[in-house]
């Protein structure tokens, strides 16, 4: 692999705050349990769930689960790689060559391969190599079930259906508040339930937007040496 390719595929840039501990599961306890058990199965050389497919709308937590899986893999000395197809613009499908030699392979946002025949064939071939090699776990995410993806390679859709599929469910408002409090705590910020409730009520409700608001509040709080109060939030976010 070339220099750019290897840099992008190394899990160095993963968000170390996006762990299973910081993921509020809500209705997603089963998928969390499944992903955590992948490593036990690998240790036992019993890769029953060698292919996992996660689907949900944007902003529900699929990427968080992939980051968390890679972090957990590193903790137990399982080699891992993460790649998002959102970042494929400067890439070639050759980036997927030899990934089957990693023990955990996480591929995000497969819906971005709509109309990309070469990429779809590369994923199809990778799945076949992982299946044949028999000692790796492949986790792929998309915004639809395999059958509803707008991909042009029927064999790839068929392969994606081989795996264990999970829908990742969105959080309730109360669970979003809990997630904000947990994520603020990981940044060293003390967020009260009232502030979290105010944010969820008055800001966009999807988690990426809420995390973006937390980024802004974190920076301003540090600059101004102020606590996260409702007046501070209103002033900072112009609410």
PDB file of C-alpha atoms in Angstrom:
ATOM      1  CA  UNK A   1       0.000   0.000   0.000  1.00  0.00           C
ATOM      2  CA  UNK A   2       1.149   3.543  -0.733  1.00  0.00           C
ATOM      3  CA  UNK A   3       2.016   6.115   1.872  1.00  0.00           C
ATOM      4  CA  UNK A   4      -1.306   8.002   1.731  1.00  0.00           C
ATOM      5  CA  UNK A   5      -3.273   4.765   1.819  1.00  0.00           C
ATOM      6  CA  UNK A   6      -1.462   3.361   4.842  1.00  0.00           C
ATOM      7  CA  UNK A   7      -1.832   6.630   6.735  1.00  0.00           C
ATOM      8  CA  UNK A   8      -5.573   6.737   6.149  1.00  0.00           C
ATOM      9  CA  UNK A   9      -6.049   3.117   7.106  1.00  0.00           C
ATOM     10  CA  UNK A  10      -4.166   3.211  10.355  1.00  0.00           C
ATOM     11  CA  UNK A  11      -6.603   3.759  13.267  1.00  0.00           C
ATOM     12  CA  UNK A  12      -4.403   6.530  14.696  1.00  0.00           C
ATOM     13  CA  UNK A  13      -6.908   9.289  13.987  1.00  0.00           C
ATOM     14  CA  UNK A  14      -9.883   7.620  15.591  1.00  0.00           C
ATOM     15  CA  UNK A  15     -11.689   9.596  18.224  1.00  0.00           C
ATOM     16  CA  UNK A  16     -10.575   8.187  21.561  1.00  0.00           C
ATOM     17  CA  UNK A  17     -13.708   9.589  23.210  1.00  0.00           C
ATOM     18  CA  UNK A  18     -15.950   7.473  20.966  1.00  0.00           C
ATOM     19  CA  UNK A  19     -15.802   4.313  23.059  1.00  0.00           C
ATOM     20  CA  UNK A  20     -18.383   1.770  24.143  1.00  0.00           C
ATOM     21  CA  UNK A  21     -18.287   3.444  27.568  1.00  0.00           C
ATOM     22  CA  UNK A  22     -19.375   6.777  26.065  1.00  0.00           C
ATOM     23  CA  UNK A  23     -22.032   5.213  23.830  1.00  0.00           C
ATOM     24  CA  UNK A  24     -25.534   5.450  25.274  1.00  0.00           C
ATOM     25  CA  UNK A  25     -27.080   2.240  23.934  1.00  0.00           C
ATOM     26  CA  UNK A  26     -30.793   2.938  24.313  1.00  0.00           C
ATOM     27  CA  UNK A  27     -32.398   0.234  22.174  1.00  0.00           C
ATOM     28  CA  UNK A  28     -28.999  -0.838  20.852  1.00  0.00           C
ATOM     29  CA  UNK A  29     -27.871  -3.142  23.672  1.00  0.00           C
ATOM     30  CA  UNK A  30     -27.943  -6.152  21.348  1.00  0.00           C
ATOM     31  CA  UNK A  31     -25.662  -4.612  18.735  1.00  0.00           C
ATOM     32  CA  UNK A  32     -23.203  -3.450  21.426  1.00  0.00           C
ATOM     33  CA  UNK A  33     -23.127  -6.950  22.911  1.00  0.00           C
ATOM     34  CA  UNK A  34     -22.593  -8.422  19.451  1.00  0.00           C
ATOM     35  CA  UNK A  35     -19.673  -6.119  18.603  1.00  0.00           C
ATOM     36  CA  UNK A  36     -17.967  -6.684  21.942  1.00  0.00           C
ATOM     37  CA  UNK A  37     -18.277 -10.444  21.512  1.00  0.00           C
ATOM     38  CA  UNK A  38     -16.509 -10.353  18.144  1.00  0.00           C
ATOM     39  CA  UNK A  39     -13.200 -10.191  19.984  1.00  0.00           C
ATOM     40  CA  UNK A  40     -13.963 -13.144  22.222  1.00  0.00           C
ATOM     41  CA  UNK A  41     -14.890 -15.164  19.158  1.00  0.00           C
ATOM     42  CA  UNK A  42     -11.671 -14.139  17.479  1.00  0.00           C
ATOM     43  CA  UNK A  43      -9.631 -15.161  20.522  1.00  0.00           C
ATOM     44  CA  UNK A  44     -11.322 -18.530  20.445  1.00  0.00           C
ATOM     45  CA  UNK A  45     -10.661 -18.868  16.688  1.00  0.00           C
ATOM     46  CA  UNK A  46     -14.403 -19.208  16.212  1.00  0.00           C
ATOM     47  CA  UNK A  47     -15.454 -16.423  13.864  1.00  0.00           C
ATOM     48  CA  UNK A  48     -19.137 -17.187  13.679  1.00  0.00           C
ATOM     49  CA  UNK A  49     -20.093 -13.573  13.027  1.00  0.00           C
ATOM     50  CA  UNK A  50     -17.373 -12.791  10.468  1.00  0.00           C
ATOM     51  CA  UNK A  51     -19.580 -10.246   8.657  1.00  0.00           C
ATOM     52  CA  UNK A  52     -21.753  -7.660  10.424  1.00  0.00           C
ATOM     53  CA  UNK A  53     -23.860  -5.031   8.683  1.00  0.00           C
ATOM     54  CA  UNK A  54     -25.224  -2.007  10.584  1.00  0.00           C
ATOM     55  CA  UNK A  55     -27.818   0.295   9.050  1.00  0.00           C
ATOM     56  CA  UNK A  56     -29.470   3.528  10.158  1.00  0.00           C
ATOM     57  CA  UNK A  57     -30.021   7.127   9.142  1.00  0.00           C
ATOM     58  CA  UNK A  58     -27.157   9.588   9.437  1.00  0.00           C
ATOM     59  CA  UNK A  59     -26.413  10.810  12.936  1.00  0.00           C
ATOM     60  CA  UNK A  60     -27.658   7.796  14.891  1.00  0.00           C
ATOM     61  CA  UNK A  61     -24.286   6.410  15.998  1.00  0.00           C
ATOM     62  CA  UNK A  62     -22.971   3.941  13.415  1.00  0.00           C
ATOM     63  CA  UNK A  63     -19.561   5.604  13.173  1.00  0.00           C
ATOM     64  CA  UNK A  64     -19.318   5.816  16.959  1.00  0.00           C
ATOM     65  CA  UNK A  65     -19.816   2.048  17.139  1.00  0.00           C
ATOM     66  CA  UNK A  66     -17.054   1.473  14.576  1.00  0.00           C
ATOM     67  CA  UNK A  67     -14.668   3.800  16.435  1.00  0.00           C
ATOM     68  CA  UNK A  68     -15.533   2.015  19.675  1.00  0.00           C
ATOM     69  CA  UNK A  69     -14.942  -1.381  18.087  1.00  0.00           C
ATOM     70  CA  UNK A  70     -11.486  -0.309  16.888  1.00  0.00           C
ATOM     71  CA  UNK A  71     -10.577   1.136  20.285  1.00  0.00           C
ATOM     72  CA  UNK A  72     -11.693  -2.056  21.996  1.00  0.00           C
ATOM     73  CA  UNK A  73      -9.714  -4.105  19.477  1.00  0.00           C
ATOM     74  CA  UNK A  74      -6.568  -2.140  20.253  1.00  0.00           C
ATOM     75  CA  UNK A  75      -7.075  -2.740  23.972  1.00  0.00           C
ATOM     76  CA  UNK A  76      -7.068  -6.509  23.447  1.00  0.00           C
ATOM     77  CA  UNK A  77      -4.262  -6.497  20.845  1.00  0.00           C
ATOM     78  CA  UNK A  78      -6.515  -7.237  17.881  1.00  0.00           C
ATOM     79  CA  UNK A  79      -5.251  -5.581  14.693  1.00  0.00           C
ATOM     80  CA  UNK A  80      -7.858  -3.240  13.249  1.00  0.00           C
ATOM     81  CA  UNK A  81      -8.491  -0.822  10.425  1.00  0.00           C
ATOM     82  CA  UNK A  82     -11.167   1.808   9.803  1.00  0.00           C
ATOM     83  CA  UNK A  83     -12.128   3.490   6.549  1.00  0.00           C
ATOM     84  CA  UNK A  84     -15.067   5.735   5.626  1.00  0.00           C
ATOM     85  CA  UNK A  85     -16.212   5.846   2.030  1.00  0.00           C
ATOM     86  CA  UNK A  86     -16.974   9.517   2.557  1.00  0.00           C
ATOM     87  CA  UNK A  87     -13.195   9.952   2.262  1.00  0.00           C
ATOM     88  CA  UNK A  88     -12.768   8.026  -0.983  1.00  0.00           C
ATOM     89  CA  UNK A  89     -12.418  11.056  -3.302  1.00  0.00           C
ATOM     90  CA  UNK A  90      -8.615  11.001  -3.290  1.00  0.00           C
ATOM     91  CA  UNK A  91      -8.455   7.223  -3.068  1.00  0.00           C
ATOM     92  CA  UNK A  92      -8.372   4.291  -5.442  1.00  0.00           C
ATOM     93  CA  UNK A  93     -10.243   1.005  -4.815  1.00  0.00           C
ATOM     94  CA  UNK A  94      -6.755  -0.457  -4.380  1.00  0.00           C
ATOM     95  CA  UNK A  95      -6.988   0.918  -0.835  1.00  0.00           C
ATOM     96  CA  UNK A  96      -8.959  -2.235   0.005  1.00  0.00           C
ATOM     97  CA  UNK A  97      -6.230  -4.606  -1.124  1.00  0.00           C
ATOM     98  CA  UNK A  98      -4.843  -6.845   1.637  1.00  0.00           C
ATOM     99  CA  UNK A  99      -7.254  -5.576   4.308  1.00  0.00           C
ATOM    100  CA  UNK A 100      -8.187  -9.195   4.990  1.00  0.00           C
ATOM    101  CA  UNK A 101      -4.918  -9.453   6.925  1.00  0.00           C
ATOM    102  CA  UNK A 102      -6.370  -7.236   9.657  1.00  0.00           C
ATOM    103  CA  UNK A 103      -8.329  -9.042  12.353  1.00  0.00           C
ATOM    104  CA  UNK A 104     -11.036  -6.351  12.493  1.00  0.00           C
ATOM    105  CA  UNK A 105     -12.025  -4.394   9.382  1.00  0.00           C
ATOM    106  CA  UNK A 106     -14.516  -1.515   9.816  1.00  0.00           C
ATOM    107  CA  UNK A 107     -15.907   0.093   6.657  1.00  0.00           C
ATOM    108  CA  UNK A 108     -18.248   3.057   7.086  1.00  0.00           C
ATOM    109  CA  UNK A 109     -20.909   4.647   4.838  1.00  0.00           C
ATOM    110  CA  UNK A 110     -21.171   2.133   1.996  1.00  0.00           C
ATOM    111  CA  UNK A 111     -24.053   4.169   0.500  1.00  0.00           C
ATOM    112  CA  UNK A 112     -21.397   6.588  -0.828  1.00  0.00           C
ATOM    113  CA  UNK A 113     -20.437   3.936  -3.402  1.00  0.00           C
ATOM    114  CA  UNK A 114     -23.623   4.520  -5.422  1.00  0.00           C
ATOM    115  CA  UNK A 115     -22.547   4.581  -9.068  1.00  0.00           C
ATOM    116  CA  UNK A 116     -18.980   3.523  -8.240  1.00  0.00           C
ATOM    117  CA  UNK A 117     -18.656   0.184 -10.021  1.00  0.00           C
ATOM    118  CA  UNK A 118     -14.917  -0.257  -9.350  1.00  0.00           C
ATOM    119  CA  UNK A 119     -15.379   0.373  -5.630  1.00  0.00           C
ATOM    120  CA  UNK A 120     -18.331  -1.995  -5.439  1.00  0.00           C
ATOM    121  CA  UNK A 121     -16.323  -4.755  -7.106  1.00  0.00           C
ATOM    122  CA  UNK A 122     -13.432  -4.104  -4.706  1.00  0.00           C
ATOM    123  CA  UNK A 123     -15.751  -4.507  -1.687  1.00  0.00           C
ATOM    124  CA  UNK A 124     -17.235  -7.665  -3.208  1.00  0.00           C
ATOM    125  CA  UNK A 125     -13.754  -9.130  -3.644  1.00  0.00           C
ATOM    126  CA  UNK A 126     -12.699  -8.120  -0.132  1.00  0.00           C
ATOM    127  CA  UNK A 127     -15.729  -9.859   1.371  1.00  0.00           C
ATOM    128  CA  UNK A 128     -14.831 -13.003  -0.546  1.00  0.00           C
ATOM    129  CA  UNK A 129     -11.205 -12.873   0.653  1.00  0.00           C
ATOM    130  CA  UNK A 130     -12.266 -12.357   4.280  1.00  0.00           C
ATOM    131  CA  UNK A 131     -14.691 -15.264   4.011  1.00  0.00           C
ATOM    132  CA  UNK A 132     -12.032 -17.520   2.487  1.00  0.00           C
ATOM    133  CA  UNK A 133      -9.308 -16.551   4.972  1.00  0.00           C
ATOM    134  CA  UNK A 134     -11.667 -17.213   7.861  1.00  0.00           C
ATOM    135  CA  UNK A 135      -9.970 -15.413  10.747  1.00  0.00           C
ATOM    136  CA  UNK A 136     -11.153 -11.789  10.441  1.00  0.00           C
ATOM    137  CA  UNK A 137     -14.276  -9.840  11.347  1.00  0.00           C
ATOM    138  CA  UNK A 138     -15.710  -7.362   8.846  1.00  0.00           C
ATOM    139  CA  UNK A 139     -18.157  -4.663   9.997  1.00  0.00           C
ATOM    140  CA  UNK A 140     -19.844  -2.505   7.337  1.00  0.00           C
ATOM    141  CA  UNK A 141     -22.350   0.320   7.765  1.00  0.00           C
ATOM    142  CA  UNK A 142     -24.930   1.846   5.444  1.00  0.00           C
ATOM    143  CA  UNK A 143     -28.019   4.024   5.552  1.00  0.00           C
ATOM    144  CA  UNK A 144     -30.388   1.264   4.364  1.00  0.00           C
ATOM    145  CA  UNK A 145     -30.794  -2.478   4.569  1.00  0.00           C
ATOM    146  CA  UNK A 146     -28.650  -4.258   1.944  1.00  0.00           C
ATOM    147  CA  UNK A 147     -31.690  -4.815  -0.270  1.00  0.00           C
ATOM    148  CA  UNK A 148     -32.571  -1.085  -0.284  1.00  0.00           C
ATOM    149  CA  UNK A 149     -29.067   0.256  -0.965  1.00  0.00           C
ATOM    150  CA  UNK A 150     -28.686   2.007  -4.307  1.00  0.00           C
ATOM    151  CA  UNK A 151     -25.758  -0.148  -5.407  1.00  0.00           C
ATOM    152  CA  UNK A 152     -25.445  -1.422  -8.952  1.00  0.00           C
ATOM    153  CA  UNK A 153     -23.676  -4.727  -8.234  1.00  0.00           C
ATOM    154  CA  UNK A 154     -26.293  -7.359  -7.296  1.00  0.00           C
ATOM    155  CA  UNK A 155     -23.601  -9.783  -6.095  1.00  0.00           C
ATOM    156  CA  UNK A 156     -22.391  -7.205  -3.558  1.00  0.00           C
ATOM    157  CA  UNK A 157     -25.922  -6.728  -2.204  1.00  0.00           C
ATOM    158  CA  UNK A 158     -26.152 -10.515  -1.929  1.00  0.00           C
ATOM    159  CA  UNK A 159     -22.842 -10.700  -0.046  1.00  0.00           C
ATOM    160  CA  UNK A 160     -23.892  -7.967   2.399  1.00  0.00           C
ATOM    161  CA  UNK A 161     -26.973 -10.035   3.157  1.00  0.00           C
ATOM    162  CA  UNK A 162     -24.793 -12.971   4.224  1.00  0.00           C
ATOM    163  CA  UNK A 163     -23.901 -11.267   7.468  1.00  0.00           C
ATOM    164  CA  UNK A 164     -25.623 -10.527  10.735  1.00  0.00           C
ATOM    165  CA  UNK A 165     -27.594  -7.289  10.284  1.00  0.00           C
ATOM    166  CA  UNK A 166     -28.657  -4.784  12.929  1.00  0.00           C
ATOM    167  CA  UNK A 167     -30.633  -1.586  12.713  1.00  0.00           C
ATOM    168  CA  UNK A 168     -29.073   1.094  14.911  1.00  0.00           C
ATOM    169  CA  UNK A 169     -31.891   2.930  16.671  1.00  0.00           C
ATOM    170  CA  UNK A 170     -31.941   6.629  17.499  1.00  0.00           C
ATOM    171  CA  UNK A 171     -32.062   7.821  21.090  1.00  0.00           C
ATOM    172  CA  UNK A 172     -34.978   9.353  22.948  1.00  0.00           C
ATOM    173  CA  UNK A 173     -34.637  12.957  24.116  1.00  0.00           C
ATOM    174  CA  UNK A 174     -33.835  11.735  27.634  1.00  0.00           C
ATOM    175  CA  UNK A 175     -31.109   9.455  26.272  1.00  0.00           C
ATOM    176  CA  UNK A 176     -29.698  12.320  24.178  1.00  0.00           C
ATOM    177  CA  UNK A 177     -29.451  14.357  27.365  1.00  0.00           C
ATOM    178  CA  UNK A 178     -27.603  11.506  29.053  1.00  0.00           C
ATOM    179  CA  UNK A 179     -25.268  11.194  26.056  1.00  0.00           C
ATOM    180  CA  UNK A 180     -24.474  14.911  26.186  1.00  0.00           C
ATOM    181  CA  UNK A 181     -23.679  14.741  29.889  1.00  0.00           C
ATOM    182  CA  UNK A 182     -21.387  11.735  29.349  1.00  0.00           C
ATOM    183  CA  UNK A 183     -19.601  13.340  26.389  1.00  0.00           C
ATOM    184  CA  UNK A 184     -19.177  16.599  28.299  1.00  0.00           C
ATOM    185  CA  UNK A 185     -17.701  14.660  31.209  1.00  0.00           C
ATOM    186  CA  UNK A 186     -15.153  13.016  28.894  1.00  0.00           C
ATOM    187  CA  UNK A 187     -14.033  16.539  27.959  1.00  0.00           C
ATOM    188  CA  UNK A 188     -13.692  17.545  31.591  1.00  0.00           C
ATOM    189  CA  UNK A 189     -16.891  19.608  31.499  1.00  0.00           C
ATOM    190  CA  UNK A 190     -19.628  19.499  34.106  1.00  0.00           C
ATOM    191  CA  UNK A 191     -23.013  19.638  32.373  1.00  0.00           C
ATOM    192  CA  UNK A 192     -26.145  19.656  34.500  1.00  0.00           C
ATOM    193  CA  UNK A 193     -29.307  17.841  33.495  1.00  0.00           C
ATOM    194  CA  UNK A 194     -31.040  21.231  33.065  1.00  0.00           C
ATOM    195  CA  UNK A 195     -28.417  22.426  30.588  1.00  0.00           C
ATOM    196  CA  UNK A 196     -28.552  19.141  28.678  1.00  0.00           C
ATOM    197  CA  UNK A 197     -32.349  19.349  28.536  1.00  0.00           C
ATOM    198  CA  UNK A 198     -32.160  22.946  27.312  1.00  0.00           C
ATOM    199  CA  UNK A 199     -29.746  21.989  24.521  1.00  0.00           C
ATOM    200  CA  UNK A 200     -31.837  19.049  23.354  1.00  0.00           C
ATOM    201  CA  UNK A 201     -34.980  21.195  23.420  1.00  0.00           C
ATOM    202  CA  UNK A 202     -33.591  24.324  21.745  1.00  0.00           C
ATOM    203  CA  UNK A 203     -30.848  22.981  19.431  1.00  0.00           C
ATOM    204  CA  UNK A 204     -31.076  20.412  16.645  1.00  0.00           C
ATOM    205  CA  UNK A 205     -31.941  17.005  18.091  1.00  0.00           C
ATOM    206  CA  UNK A 206     -29.600  14.780  16.061  1.00  0.00           C
ATOM    207  CA  UNK A 207     -26.448  13.770  17.912  1.00  0.00           C
ATOM    208  CA  UNK A 208     -23.876  15.147  15.421  1.00  0.00           C
ATOM    209  CA  UNK A 209     -25.469  18.609  15.738  1.00  0.00           C
ATOM    210  CA  UNK A 210     -25.560  18.292  19.528  1.00  0.00           C
ATOM    211  CA  UNK A 211     -21.902  17.240  19.568  1.00  0.00           C
ATOM    212  CA  UNK A 212     -21.094  20.218  17.365  1.00  0.00           C
ATOM    213  CA  UNK A 213     -22.767  22.492  19.921  1.00  0.00           C
ATOM    214  CA  UNK A 214     -20.665  20.815  22.615  1.00  0.00           C
ATOM    215  CA  UNK A 215     -17.507  21.542  20.598  1.00  0.00           C
ATOM    216  CA  UNK A 216     -18.438  25.229  20.503  1.00  0.00           C
ATOM    217  CA  UNK A 217     -19.326  25.343  24.195  1.00  0.00           C
ATOM    218  CA  UNK A 218     -16.129  23.528  25.146  1.00  0.00           C
ATOM    219  CA  UNK A 219     -13.968  26.052  23.283  1.00  0.00           C
ATOM    220  CA  UNK A 220     -15.817  29.131  24.591  1.00  0.00           C
ATOM    221  CA  UNK A 221     -15.939  27.792  28.127  1.00  0.00           C
ATOM    222  CA  UNK A 222     -12.171  27.327  28.070  1.00  0.00           C
ATOM    223  CA  UNK A 223     -11.553  30.761  26.556  1.00  0.00           C
ATOM    224  CA  UNK A 224     -13.845  32.609  28.950  1.00  0.00           C
ATOM    225  CA  UNK A 225     -13.322  30.364  31.980  1.00  0.00           C
ATOM    226  CA  UNK A 226     -17.079  30.004  32.427  1.00  0.00           C
ATOM    227  CA  UNK A 227     -19.242  27.116  33.533  1.00  0.00           C
ATOM    228  CA  UNK A 228     -21.919  25.517  31.378  1.00  0.00           C
ATOM    229  CA  UNK A 229     -24.995  27.384  32.535  1.00  0.00           C
ATOM    230  CA  UNK A 230     -28.173  28.000  30.551  1.00  0.00           C
ATOM    231  CA  UNK A 231     -27.409  31.762  30.173  1.00  0.00           C
ATOM    232  CA  UNK A 232     -23.914  30.901  28.906  1.00  0.00           C
ATOM    233  CA  UNK A 233     -25.354  28.355  26.439  1.00  0.00           C
ATOM    234  CA  UNK A 234     -27.979  30.833  25.207  1.00  0.00           C
ATOM    235  CA  UNK A 235     -25.382  33.551  24.702  1.00  0.00           C
ATOM    236  CA  UNK A 236     -22.769  31.311  23.071  1.00  0.00           C
ATOM    237  CA  UNK A 237     -25.145  29.567  20.665  1.00  0.00           C
ATOM    238  CA  UNK A 238     -27.360  32.631  20.080  1.00  0.00           C
ATOM    239  CA  UNK A 239     -30.484  30.793  21.220  1.00  0.00           C
TER     240      UNK A 239
END
